[in-house]
Amino acid sequence: MTSSMICILIAVIVYLAGMLAIGFRYSNNNTSEDFYLGGRKLGPIVTAMSTEASDMSAYLLMGVPGLAFFCGVAEASWTAIGLSVGTYLNWLIVAKRLRRYSAATKSITVPDFLSTRFRDNTKLIEILGAITIIVFFVPYTASGFSACGKLFNSLFGFDYMTSMIISAAVIVTYCALGGFMAASVTSLIQSIVMTVALIIVLFFGINKAGGWSVVAENAKAIPGYLSFVTSTDINATEAVKGSFGFMPIVSTLAWGFGYFGMPHVLVHFMAVESEEKLDVSRRVGSIWCIVSLAVAVVIGIVGYSVAKAGVIAMPDSEPVAENMIVNISAVLAEIGVFPAIVAGIIIAGILAATMSTADAQLLGAASGVTYNLINNVFGVKLDDKKNMLFARLTVIVVAIFGVIFASNPNSSIFRVVSFAWAGFGATFGPVMLFSLFWKRCNKWGAIAGMFSGAVMIFIWKFLVKPLGGFFSIYELFPAFVISCIVIVVVSLCTKAPDEEIVREFEAVNA
């Protein structure tokens, strides 16, 4: 291993050690609320940045740049726009109401809130919620582990599976020890590291490509590469692949709907110290999201010129293109000791993007199994010590399944994340909005909406979407719409909510 690689490895090890230290620092959780919600004591800045960092997984520094690099700006940019709008609306219309409502119902998880909100004595909401969390968090977490494996494999030549297991072990350790508070504080730090990494890669990439004018000329030379309405890739010569028209645009913008149903994002709204502080969180979080996604798309465009200049290899597929930032970091490290340390910061940024999401997802899975299923559904009453023990064991088990799921190094991070994102968005998104804004919504509408949304994701993805044409739209959009329709129809066709539920709704939203 060269001296530059050793410098990068040292920087990464120091970063990982710091994350573990934070886990030990916050390992004195005394109650379930401490472990799952940090005792509802998050400040506005920590809330903002930990929320956004837990959302921006490896697709920010690998998935989005890789997609823009290989396929041009259309899909990556419309996705970024959808995510930015969804982020802002989630902060604007959901955050305060959910914080207020969840505190009033003393809920500490998303399924717990929905079940209490609708007084669901059947426990079906918690069962559906917990199953959804487990089913979709495994591939989502797996995408993060896969990013770590690809990172160490491509940069240091380490074995993919070994690298992935070590990375997962670090995440599991600080997450299981420190719970939500450790995950939030590490996410704050990770968001800073991610920001620094994006800035360094952007400017270094432009420099190695020969300047911004060269980047622009190279991008213009590929038919449709800079078009927002064209489907193409870097191998296109005389003709583009096809139109990126109205339906594909709607499809990618639909990513924004997913925010209303992301358990690992929504739980941060529930954990903030007071709803008044969410105004600051909204501004900080939204600005960071918009800027970071825009920079990620631009980095992808720059990456093509860096490859065309022969600085890094030209990829032959989208999954290979996702390693662009890793490859640029390797080039930077060869310049000298200080640049190698800077390259280590970039690699730490990729790890940060992965870890900040994976830890939030692991905690979400732990709460779904331990709090919602074992405690509330099966009625096994555990004291706080045993509750947290089971939660920590769940974190380990989910991580193991995630590693198994990610055993294929050739899978696309962007595509895996998109499916899990759709699953959460369609299952929890519509029912969350109706629970906060429509007092006529009842438990039967909520149950039917959650079930139809989850099922439709699989039906559309594997049965309808292969038909092509109009049906090739992103599965989140039709599943979200169908879930909304089902919630309204079933709620109106069944008994109205009890007076107690209505009074609580009116009091919370007064």
Short mmCIF file of C-alpha atoms in Angstrom, two decimals:
data_model
loop_
_atom_site.label_atom_id
_atom_site.label_comp_id
_atom_site.label_asym_id
_atom_site.label_seq_id
_atom_site.Cartn_x
_atom_site.Cartn_y
_atom_site.Cartn_z
CA MET A 1 0.00 0.00 0.00
CA THR A 2 1.38 3.41 -0.98
CA SER A 3 2.03 6.18 1.54
CA SER A 4 -0.90 8.19 0.13
CA MET A 5 -3.27 5.29 0.71
CA ILE A 6 -1.93 4.90 4.24
CA CYS A 7 -2.69 8.59 4.90
CA ILE A 8 -6.25 8.12 3.65
CA LEU A 9 -6.69 5.00 5.74
CA ILE A 10 -5.43 6.78 8.87
CA ALA A 11 -7.87 9.66 8.29
CA VAL A 12 -10.74 7.18 7.87
CA ILE A 13 -9.75 5.23 10.99
CA VAL A 14 -9.63 8.45 13.03
CA TYR A 15 -13.09 9.35 11.75
CA LEU A 16 -14.53 5.93 12.60
CA ALA A 17 -12.94 6.06 16.05
CA GLY A 18 -14.61 9.42 16.63
CA MET A 19 -18.02 7.95 15.76
CA LEU A 20 -17.44 5.11 18.21
CA ALA A 21 -16.41 7.59 20.91
CA ILE A 22 -19.72 9.41 20.50
CA GLY A 23 -21.55 6.11 20.85
CA PHE A 24 -19.80 5.46 24.16
CA ARG A 25 -20.44 9.05 25.26
CA TYR A 26 -24.21 8.65 24.92
CA SER A 27 -24.44 5.05 26.06
CA ASN A 28 -26.14 5.91 29.37
CA ASN A 29 -29.73 5.69 28.09
CA ASN A 30 -32.09 5.13 30.99
CA THR A 31 -35.49 4.82 29.29
CA SER A 32 -36.98 3.74 25.97
CA GLU A 33 -37.77 7.36 25.18
CA ASP A 34 -34.08 8.20 25.68
CA PHE A 35 -33.00 5.38 23.37
CA TYR A 36 -35.55 6.00 20.59
CA LEU A 37 -36.08 9.78 20.81
CA GLY A 38 -33.17 11.19 22.80
CA GLY A 39 -35.63 12.26 25.51
CA ARG A 40 -37.15 14.81 23.07
CA LYS A 41 -34.22 17.15 23.73
CA LEU A 42 -32.81 17.85 20.27
CA GLY A 43 -31.88 21.46 19.55
CA PRO A 44 -32.88 23.14 16.25
CA ILE A 45 -29.51 22.84 14.48
CA VAL A 46 -28.96 19.24 15.52
CA THR A 47 -32.53 18.47 14.47
CA ALA A 48 -32.04 20.09 11.06
CA MET A 49 -28.70 18.57 10.17
CA SER A 50 -29.26 15.13 11.69
CA THR A 51 -32.59 14.91 9.86
CA GLU A 52 -31.04 15.78 6.52
CA ALA A 53 -27.96 13.62 7.07
CA SER A 54 -30.13 10.63 7.99
CA ASP A 55 -32.03 11.22 4.74
CA MET A 56 -29.03 11.76 2.45
CA SER A 57 -27.59 8.27 2.29
CA ALA A 58 -24.87 7.06 -0.05
CA TYR A 59 -26.95 8.22 -2.99
CA LEU A 60 -25.86 11.82 -2.26
CA LEU A 61 -22.14 11.21 -2.79
CA MET A 62 -22.36 8.10 -4.98
CA GLY A 63 -25.86 7.52 -6.40
CA VAL A 64 -26.79 11.00 -7.66
CA PRO A 65 -23.32 11.94 -9.01
CA GLY A 66 -23.03 8.53 -10.65
CA LEU A 67 -26.43 8.87 -12.31
CA ALA A 68 -25.66 12.40 -13.58
CA PHE A 69 -22.20 11.27 -14.74
CA PHE A 70 -23.43 8.33 -16.80
CA CYS A 71 -26.93 9.41 -17.86
CA GLY A 72 -26.83 13.20 -17.98
CA VAL A 73 -28.79 15.73 -15.98
CA ALA A 74 -32.41 14.80 -16.67
CA GLU A 75 -33.22 12.02 -14.19
CA ALA A 76 -30.72 13.16 -11.56
CA SER A 77 -31.90 16.79 -11.67
CA TRP A 78 -35.63 16.10 -11.59
CA THR A 79 -35.04 13.68 -8.72
CA ALA A 80 -33.09 16.37 -6.87
CA ILE A 81 -35.87 18.89 -7.49
CA GLY A 82 -38.48 16.45 -6.20
CA LEU A 83 -36.42 15.72 -3.10
CA SER A 84 -35.84 19.42 -2.42
CA VAL A 85 -39.53 20.31 -2.70
CA GLY A 86 -40.51 17.28 -0.63
CA THR A 87 -37.99 18.20 2.06
CA TYR A 88 -39.29 21.76 2.37
CA LEU A 89 -42.96 20.74 2.43
CA ASN A 90 -42.27 18.05 5.02
CA TRP A 91 -40.64 20.62 7.30
CA LEU A 92 -43.37 23.18 6.58
CA ILE A 93 -46.60 21.20 6.97
CA VAL A 94 -45.72 18.02 8.88
CA ALA A 95 -42.96 18.81 11.38
CA LYS A 96 -44.81 21.03 13.88
CA ARG A 97 -48.07 19.11 13.84
CA LEU A 98 -46.34 15.78 14.28
CA ARG A 99 -44.21 17.10 17.16
CA ARG A 100 -47.29 18.48 18.90
CA TYR A 101 -49.51 15.46 18.21
CA SER A 102 -46.91 12.83 19.11
CA ALA A 103 -46.19 14.62 22.41
CA ALA A 104 -49.91 14.78 23.19
CA THR A 105 -50.31 11.04 22.53
CA LYS A 106 -46.98 10.20 24.21
CA SER A 107 -45.87 8.30 21.09
CA ILE A 108 -42.23 7.47 20.45
CA THR A 109 -42.37 5.72 17.06
CA VAL A 110 -44.29 6.41 13.85
CA PRO A 111 -46.45 3.23 14.01
CA ASP A 112 -47.05 3.95 17.71
CA PHE A 113 -48.28 7.45 16.87
CA LEU A 114 -50.62 6.25 14.14
CA SER A 115 -52.01 3.47 16.31
CA THR A 116 -52.66 5.83 19.23
CA ARG A 117 -54.01 8.58 16.97
CA PHE A 118 -56.72 6.24 15.64
CA ARG A 119 -57.18 4.23 18.87
CA ASP A 120 -56.51 1.05 16.94
CA ASN A 121 -57.40 -1.77 19.35
CA THR A 122 -56.88 -4.32 16.56
CA LYS A 123 -53.10 -3.58 16.56
CA LEU A 124 -53.15 -3.88 12.77
CA ILE A 125 -51.59 -0.45 12.26
CA GLU A 126 -48.60 -1.34 14.42
CA ILE A 127 -48.28 -4.76 12.80
CA LEU A 128 -48.38 -3.31 9.28
CA GLY A 129 -46.05 -0.51 10.30
CA ALA A 130 -43.51 -2.80 11.92
CA ILE A 131 -43.52 -5.25 9.00
CA THR A 132 -43.08 -2.40 6.52
CA ILE A 133 -40.17 -1.01 8.51
CA ILE A 134 -38.43 -4.37 8.62
CA VAL A 135 -39.08 -5.26 4.96
CA PHE A 136 -37.90 -1.95 3.51
CA PHE A 137 -35.21 -0.99 6.00
CA VAL A 138 -33.22 -4.14 5.24
CA PRO A 139 -32.56 -3.26 1.56
CA TYR A 140 -32.22 0.44 2.44
CA THR A 141 -29.61 -0.33 5.09
CA ALA A 142 -28.02 -2.83 2.73
CA SER A 143 -27.45 -0.06 0.17
CA GLY A 144 -25.40 1.79 2.78
CA PHE A 145 -23.34 -1.25 3.65
CA SER A 146 -22.81 -1.88 -0.07
CA ALA A 147 -21.49 1.66 -0.48
CA CYS A 148 -18.94 1.03 2.27
CA GLY A 149 -17.88 -2.24 0.67
CA LYS A 150 -17.48 -0.64 -2.76
CA LEU A 151 -15.57 2.23 -1.21
CA PHE A 152 -12.87 0.17 0.48
CA ASN A 153 -12.70 -2.35 -2.35
CA SER A 154 -12.15 0.21 -5.10
CA LEU A 155 -9.82 2.45 -3.10
CA PHE A 156 -7.70 0.06 -1.05
CA GLY A 157 -8.33 -3.23 -2.82
CA PHE A 158 -9.82 -4.72 0.35
CA ASP A 159 -12.23 -7.62 0.03
CA TYR A 160 -15.77 -6.30 -0.59
CA MET A 161 -17.53 -8.50 1.97
CA THR A 162 -14.90 -7.96 4.66
CA SER A 163 -15.01 -4.20 4.19
CA MET A 164 -18.78 -4.20 4.37
CA ILE A 165 -18.85 -6.28 7.56
CA ILE A 166 -16.30 -4.05 9.33
CA SER A 167 -18.21 -0.91 8.34
CA ALA A 168 -21.48 -2.42 9.52
CA ALA A 169 -19.87 -3.40 12.82
CA VAL A 170 -18.80 0.20 13.50
CA ILE A 171 -22.28 1.55 12.71
CA VAL A 172 -23.98 -1.11 14.82
CA THR A 173 -21.65 -0.47 17.76
CA TYR A 174 -22.21 3.26 18.19
CA CYS A 175 -25.89 2.96 17.27
CA ALA A 176 -26.59 0.15 19.74
CA LEU A 177 -24.64 1.87 22.49
CA GLY A 178 -25.81 5.45 22.18
CA GLY A 179 -29.25 5.10 20.63
CA PHE A 180 -31.00 8.08 19.05
CA MET A 181 -28.86 10.77 20.68
CA ALA A 182 -25.64 9.20 19.47
CA ALA A 183 -27.12 8.78 15.98
CA SER A 184 -28.22 12.44 15.95
CA VAL A 185 -24.93 13.91 17.16
CA THR A 186 -22.90 11.75 14.78
CA SER A 187 -25.28 12.77 11.97
CA LEU A 188 -24.61 16.45 12.73
CA ILE A 189 -20.87 15.84 12.42
CA GLN A 190 -21.40 13.67 9.37
CA SER A 191 -23.39 16.39 7.60
CA ILE A 192 -20.44 18.75 8.05
CA VAL A 193 -18.00 16.15 6.71
CA MET A 194 -20.31 15.47 3.75
CA THR A 195 -20.46 19.19 2.94
CA VAL A 196 -16.67 19.54 3.03
CA ALA A 197 -16.31 16.46 0.81
CA LEU A 198 -18.71 17.83 -1.81
CA ILE A 199 -16.92 21.18 -1.98
CA ILE A 200 -13.45 19.65 -2.28
CA VAL A 201 -14.47 17.19 -4.99
CA LEU A 202 -16.27 19.90 -6.98
CA PHE A 203 -13.34 22.30 -7.17
CA PHE A 204 -10.63 19.65 -7.53
CA GLY A 205 -12.63 17.95 -10.29
CA ILE A 206 -13.07 21.20 -12.23
CA ASN A 207 -9.35 21.87 -11.94
CA LYS A 208 -8.33 18.40 -13.17
CA ALA A 209 -10.83 18.60 -16.04
CA GLY A 210 -9.19 21.76 -17.33
CA GLY A 211 -11.62 24.39 -16.08
CA TRP A 212 -15.35 24.99 -16.16
CA SER A 213 -15.37 25.94 -19.86
CA VAL A 214 -13.94 22.51 -20.72
CA VAL A 215 -16.53 20.82 -18.52
CA ALA A 216 -19.32 22.70 -20.29
CA GLU A 217 -18.01 21.95 -23.78
CA ASN A 218 -17.59 18.24 -23.07
CA ALA A 219 -21.11 17.99 -21.68
CA LYS A 220 -22.59 19.83 -24.67
CA ALA A 221 -20.83 17.41 -27.04
CA ILE A 222 -23.00 14.52 -25.84
CA PRO A 223 -26.49 14.65 -27.44
CA GLY A 224 -29.09 15.40 -24.77
CA TYR A 225 -26.62 15.25 -21.87
CA LEU A 226 -27.58 18.67 -20.47
CA SER A 227 -31.23 18.45 -21.46
CA PHE A 228 -33.93 18.16 -18.81
CA VAL A 229 -36.25 16.41 -21.28
CA THR A 230 -33.94 13.84 -22.88
CA SER A 231 -32.88 10.34 -21.88
CA THR A 232 -29.27 9.60 -22.80
CA ASP A 233 -25.91 8.36 -21.51
CA ILE A 234 -22.22 9.08 -22.08
CA ASN A 235 -22.03 6.55 -24.92
CA ALA A 236 -24.58 8.43 -27.04
CA THR A 237 -23.16 9.75 -30.32
CA GLU A 238 -25.53 10.66 -33.13
CA ALA A 239 -28.86 10.11 -31.41
CA VAL A 240 -30.23 10.19 -27.91
CA LYS A 241 -31.92 7.21 -26.32
CA GLY A 242 -35.34 8.82 -26.01
CA SER A 243 -37.50 11.53 -24.59
CA PHE A 244 -37.58 12.30 -20.90
CA GLY A 245 -41.08 13.72 -21.12
CA PHE A 246 -44.01 14.50 -18.87
CA MET A 247 -44.50 11.08 -17.29
CA PRO A 248 -40.81 10.47 -16.49
CA ILE A 249 -40.63 13.96 -14.98
CA VAL A 250 -43.70 13.29 -12.84
CA SER A 251 -42.16 9.95 -11.94
CA THR A 252 -38.91 11.44 -10.67
CA LEU A 253 -40.60 14.40 -8.96
CA ALA A 254 -42.63 11.79 -7.08
CA TRP A 255 -39.53 11.14 -4.97
CA GLY A 256 -40.69 14.17 -2.97
CA PHE A 257 -43.82 12.33 -1.81
CA GLY A 258 -41.60 9.86 -0.02
CA TYR A 259 -40.61 12.31 2.70
CA PHE A 260 -44.06 12.24 4.27
CA GLY A 261 -43.56 8.55 5.05
CA MET A 262 -39.90 8.18 6.02
CA PRO A 263 -39.86 6.86 9.64
CA HIS A 264 -36.19 7.77 10.16
CA VAL A 265 -36.94 11.37 9.06
CA LEU A 266 -40.29 11.81 10.83
CA VAL A 267 -38.90 10.61 14.14
CA HIS A 268 -36.58 13.63 14.22
CA PHE A 269 -39.62 15.92 14.18
CA MET A 270 -40.95 14.01 17.18
CA ALA A 271 -37.64 14.35 19.03
CA VAL A 272 -37.06 18.13 18.81
CA GLU A 273 -37.07 20.00 22.13
CA SER A 274 -40.02 22.23 21.18
CA GLU A 275 -42.05 22.90 18.05
CA GLU A 276 -41.13 26.60 18.13
CA LYS A 277 -37.53 25.67 17.27
CA LEU A 278 -38.61 23.90 14.10
CA ASP A 279 -38.70 27.18 12.14
CA VAL A 280 -34.91 27.41 12.40
CA SER A 281 -34.59 23.71 11.63
CA ARG A 282 -36.72 24.09 8.51
CA ARG A 283 -34.61 26.90 7.08
CA VAL A 284 -31.27 25.27 7.84
CA GLY A 285 -32.32 21.80 6.72
CA SER A 286 -34.00 22.92 3.49
CA ILE A 287 -31.10 25.11 2.37
CA TRP A 288 -28.57 22.36 3.05
CA CYS A 289 -30.66 19.82 1.16
CA ILE A 290 -31.10 22.02 -1.92
CA VAL A 291 -27.46 23.07 -2.13
CA SER A 292 -26.00 19.60 -1.49
CA LEU A 293 -28.20 17.93 -4.12
CA ALA A 294 -27.42 20.62 -6.70
CA VAL A 295 -23.70 20.22 -6.08
CA ALA A 296 -24.01 16.42 -6.34
CA VAL A 297 -25.56 16.73 -9.82
CA VAL A 298 -22.88 19.20 -10.96
CA ILE A 299 -20.15 16.89 -9.64
CA GLY A 300 -21.55 14.17 -11.90
CA ILE A 301 -21.23 16.45 -14.92
CA VAL A 302 -17.69 17.40 -13.89
CA GLY A 303 -16.86 13.73 -13.45
CA TYR A 304 -17.37 13.05 -17.15
CA SER A 305 -14.80 15.66 -18.09
CA VAL A 306 -12.37 14.34 -15.48
CA ALA A 307 -12.69 10.90 -17.09
CA LYS A 308 -12.43 12.33 -20.61
CA ALA A 309 -9.18 14.01 -19.55
CA GLY A 310 -7.86 10.57 -18.60
CA VAL A 311 -7.61 11.38 -14.91
CA ILE A 312 -9.98 8.55 -13.97
CA ALA A 313 -11.30 5.61 -15.99
CA MET A 314 -14.43 6.09 -18.10
CA PRO A 315 -17.19 3.86 -16.63
CA ASP A 316 -19.09 1.34 -18.74
CA SER A 317 -22.19 1.23 -16.52
CA GLU A 318 -24.09 3.32 -13.97
CA PRO A 319 -23.00 1.22 -10.93
CA VAL A 320 -19.35 1.69 -11.98
CA ALA A 321 -19.93 5.44 -12.40
CA GLU A 322 -21.02 5.61 -8.75
CA ASN A 323 -17.37 5.13 -7.75
CA MET A 324 -16.40 8.44 -9.36
CA ILE A 325 -15.77 10.39 -6.14
CA VAL A 326 -13.75 7.50 -4.73
CA ASN A 327 -11.58 7.45 -7.85
CA ILE A 328 -11.09 11.23 -7.78
CA SER A 329 -10.03 10.96 -4.13
CA ALA A 330 -7.39 8.40 -5.09
CA VAL A 331 -5.99 10.84 -7.65
CA LEU A 332 -5.94 13.66 -5.10
CA ALA A 333 -4.08 11.46 -2.62
CA GLU A 334 -1.19 10.94 -5.03
CA ILE A 335 -0.23 14.65 -4.93
CA GLY A 336 1.24 14.65 -1.43
CA VAL A 337 0.69 14.02 2.27
CA PHE A 338 -1.68 16.94 2.93
CA PRO A 339 -3.80 16.22 -0.19
CA ALA A 340 -3.92 12.58 0.93
CA ILE A 341 -5.36 13.69 4.27
CA VAL A 342 -7.88 15.83 2.37
CA ALA A 343 -8.72 12.75 0.27
CA GLY A 344 -9.27 10.92 3.54
CA ILE A 345 -11.81 13.58 4.50
CA ILE A 346 -13.63 12.98 1.20
CA ILE A 347 -13.73 9.24 1.86
CA ALA A 348 -14.97 9.99 5.37
CA GLY A 349 -17.68 12.09 3.73
CA ILE A 350 -18.89 9.07 1.76
CA LEU A 351 -18.84 7.00 4.93
CA ALA A 352 -20.72 9.81 6.69
CA ALA A 353 -23.45 9.79 4.05
CA THR A 354 -23.79 6.06 4.49
CA MET A 355 -23.54 5.85 8.26
CA SER A 356 -25.84 8.77 9.04
CA THR A 357 -28.66 7.02 7.22
CA ALA A 358 -27.87 3.47 8.27
CA ASP A 359 -27.85 4.30 11.99
CA ALA A 360 -31.25 6.03 11.78
CA GLN A 361 -32.65 3.07 9.84
CA LEU A 362 -31.28 0.54 12.29
CA LEU A 363 -32.89 2.43 15.17
CA GLY A 364 -36.14 2.56 13.23
CA ALA A 365 -36.05 -1.18 12.70
CA ALA A 366 -35.24 -1.74 16.36
CA SER A 367 -38.22 0.35 17.46
CA GLY A 368 -40.49 -1.47 15.02
CA VAL A 369 -39.57 -4.89 16.37
CA THR A 370 -39.08 -4.18 20.07
CA TYR A 371 -41.48 -1.37 20.89
CA ASN A 372 -44.26 -1.96 18.35
CA LEU A 373 -44.30 -5.74 17.98
CA ILE A 374 -42.92 -7.20 21.21
CA ASN A 375 -44.30 -4.58 23.62
CA ASN A 376 -47.49 -3.29 22.03
CA VAL A 377 -48.71 -6.08 19.75
CA PHE A 378 -47.63 -9.21 21.60
CA GLY A 379 -48.09 -7.58 25.00
CA VAL A 380 -44.72 -8.66 26.38
CA LYS A 381 -44.05 -6.08 29.08
CA LEU A 382 -40.35 -5.40 29.43
CA ASP A 383 -38.66 -3.01 31.79
CA ASP A 384 -36.49 -0.32 30.23
CA LYS A 385 -33.29 -2.33 30.67
CA LYS A 386 -34.66 -5.39 28.85
CA ASN A 387 -36.38 -3.21 26.29
CA MET A 388 -33.11 -1.60 25.30
CA LEU A 389 -31.37 -4.99 25.29
CA PHE A 390 -33.90 -6.32 22.77
CA ALA A 391 -33.59 -3.12 20.74
CA ARG A 392 -29.82 -3.51 20.56
CA LEU A 393 -30.14 -7.15 19.55
CA THR A 394 -32.58 -6.11 16.81
CA VAL A 395 -30.05 -3.60 15.50
CA ILE A 396 -27.51 -6.41 15.20
CA VAL A 397 -29.95 -8.82 13.49
CA VAL A 398 -31.17 -6.25 10.95
CA ALA A 399 -27.56 -5.34 10.19
CA ILE A 400 -26.75 -9.01 9.54
CA PHE A 401 -29.65 -9.31 7.08
CA GLY A 402 -28.55 -6.05 5.48
CA VAL A 403 -25.05 -7.42 4.90
CA ILE A 404 -26.49 -10.60 3.38
CA PHE A 405 -28.80 -8.56 1.12
CA ALA A 406 -25.86 -6.41 -0.04
CA SER A 407 -23.62 -9.37 -0.88
CA ASN A 408 -23.86 -8.53 -4.62
CA PRO A 409 -21.33 -5.72 -5.28
CA ASN A 410 -22.80 -5.02 -8.74
CA SER A 411 -26.14 -3.67 -7.52
CA SER A 412 -26.91 0.02 -8.10
CA ILE A 413 -27.16 2.03 -4.89
CA PHE A 414 -29.54 4.51 -6.52
CA ARG A 415 -31.95 1.79 -7.69
CA VAL A 416 -32.02 -0.07 -4.36
CA VAL A 417 -32.70 3.15 -2.45
CA SER A 418 -35.47 4.14 -4.88
CA PHE A 419 -37.44 0.94 -4.18
CA ALA A 420 -37.16 1.19 -0.39
CA TRP A 421 -37.99 4.91 -0.59
CA ALA A 422 -41.15 4.09 -2.52
CA GLY A 423 -42.15 1.45 0.03
CA PHE A 424 -41.99 3.85 2.97
CA GLY A 425 -43.49 6.75 1.05
CA ALA A 426 -46.57 4.83 -0.09
CA THR A 427 -47.15 2.97 3.19
CA PHE A 428 -46.71 5.78 5.72
CA GLY A 429 -46.91 8.98 3.65
CA PRO A 430 -50.65 9.22 2.86
CA VAL A 431 -51.80 8.00 6.27
CA MET A 432 -49.46 10.43 8.01
CA LEU A 433 -50.89 13.38 6.08
CA PHE A 434 -54.49 12.33 6.65
CA SER A 435 -53.87 11.64 10.33
CA LEU A 436 -52.56 15.18 10.81
CA PHE A 437 -55.01 17.09 8.60
CA TRP A 438 -58.32 15.19 8.32
CA LYS A 439 -60.28 14.48 11.48
CA ARG A 440 -62.83 12.29 9.64
CA CYS A 441 -60.10 9.77 8.83
CA ASN A 442 -60.60 6.62 10.94
CA LYS A 443 -58.61 3.52 11.79
CA TRP A 444 -60.16 1.41 9.01
CA GLY A 445 -59.22 3.99 6.41
CA ALA A 446 -55.71 4.16 7.87
CA ILE A 447 -55.28 0.39 7.87
CA ALA A 448 -56.64 -0.01 4.34
CA GLY A 449 -54.49 2.87 3.08
CA MET A 450 -51.29 1.48 4.57
CA PHE A 451 -51.98 -2.00 3.23
CA SER A 452 -52.94 -0.85 -0.28
CA GLY A 453 -49.91 1.45 -0.51
CA ALA A 454 -47.47 -1.27 0.50
CA VAL A 455 -48.99 -3.92 -1.76
CA MET A 456 -49.23 -1.60 -4.75
CA ILE A 457 -45.48 -0.91 -4.57
CA PHE A 458 -44.78 -4.56 -5.32
CA ILE A 459 -47.60 -4.94 -7.86
CA TRP A 460 -46.54 -1.88 -9.84
CA LYS A 461 -42.81 -2.58 -9.59
CA PHE A 462 -42.88 -6.21 -10.67
CA LEU A 463 -46.14 -6.66 -12.65
CA VAL A 464 -47.23 -3.31 -14.11
CA LYS A 465 -43.98 -1.42 -14.70
CA PRO A 466 -42.47 -4.10 -17.00
CA LEU A 467 -45.31 -3.33 -19.47
CA GLY A 468 -43.41 -0.14 -20.33
CA GLY A 469 -44.70 3.08 -21.80
CA PHE A 470 -47.05 4.97 -19.50
CA PHE A 471 -46.74 2.19 -16.91
CA SER A 472 -42.99 2.68 -16.48
CA ILE A 473 -43.65 5.51 -14.02
CA TYR A 474 -41.91 5.34 -10.62
CA GLU A 475 -43.98 3.03 -8.42
CA LEU A 476 -44.20 5.53 -5.57
CA PHE A 477 -46.54 7.86 -7.47
CA PRO A 478 -49.38 5.42 -8.34
CA ALA A 479 -49.08 3.66 -4.99
CA PHE A 480 -49.27 6.99 -3.11
CA VAL A 481 -52.35 8.10 -5.09
CA ILE A 482 -54.12 4.76 -4.64
CA SER A 483 -53.41 4.78 -0.91
CA CYS A 484 -54.92 8.28 -0.61
CA ILE A 485 -58.06 7.22 -2.49
CA VAL A 486 -58.46 4.10 -0.38
CA ILE A 487 -58.08 6.08 2.87
CA VAL A 488 -60.82 8.53 1.86
CA VAL A 489 -63.24 5.92 0.50
CA VAL A 490 -62.90 3.47 3.38
CA SER A 491 -63.06 6.22 6.03
CA LEU A 492 -66.28 7.63 4.55
CA CYS A 493 -67.83 4.17 4.20
CA THR A 494 -67.19 3.19 7.81
CA LYS A 495 -68.07 4.64 11.19
CA ALA A 496 -66.80 8.13 11.98
CA PRO A 497 -64.13 8.46 14.68
CA ASP A 498 -65.28 8.56 18.29
CA GLU A 499 -65.84 11.92 19.94
CA GLU A 500 -62.71 11.46 22.07
CA ILE A 501 -60.53 11.18 18.97
CA VAL A 502 -62.18 14.21 17.37
CA ARG A 503 -61.73 16.31 20.51
CA GLU A 504 -58.06 15.37 20.70
CA PHE A 505 -57.57 16.25 17.01
CA GLU A 506 -59.22 19.64 17.47
CA ALA A 507 -57.26 20.39 20.63
CA VAL A 508 -53.91 19.53 19.01
CA ASN A 509 -54.67 21.56 15.90
CA ALA A 510 -56.29 24.52 17.64
#
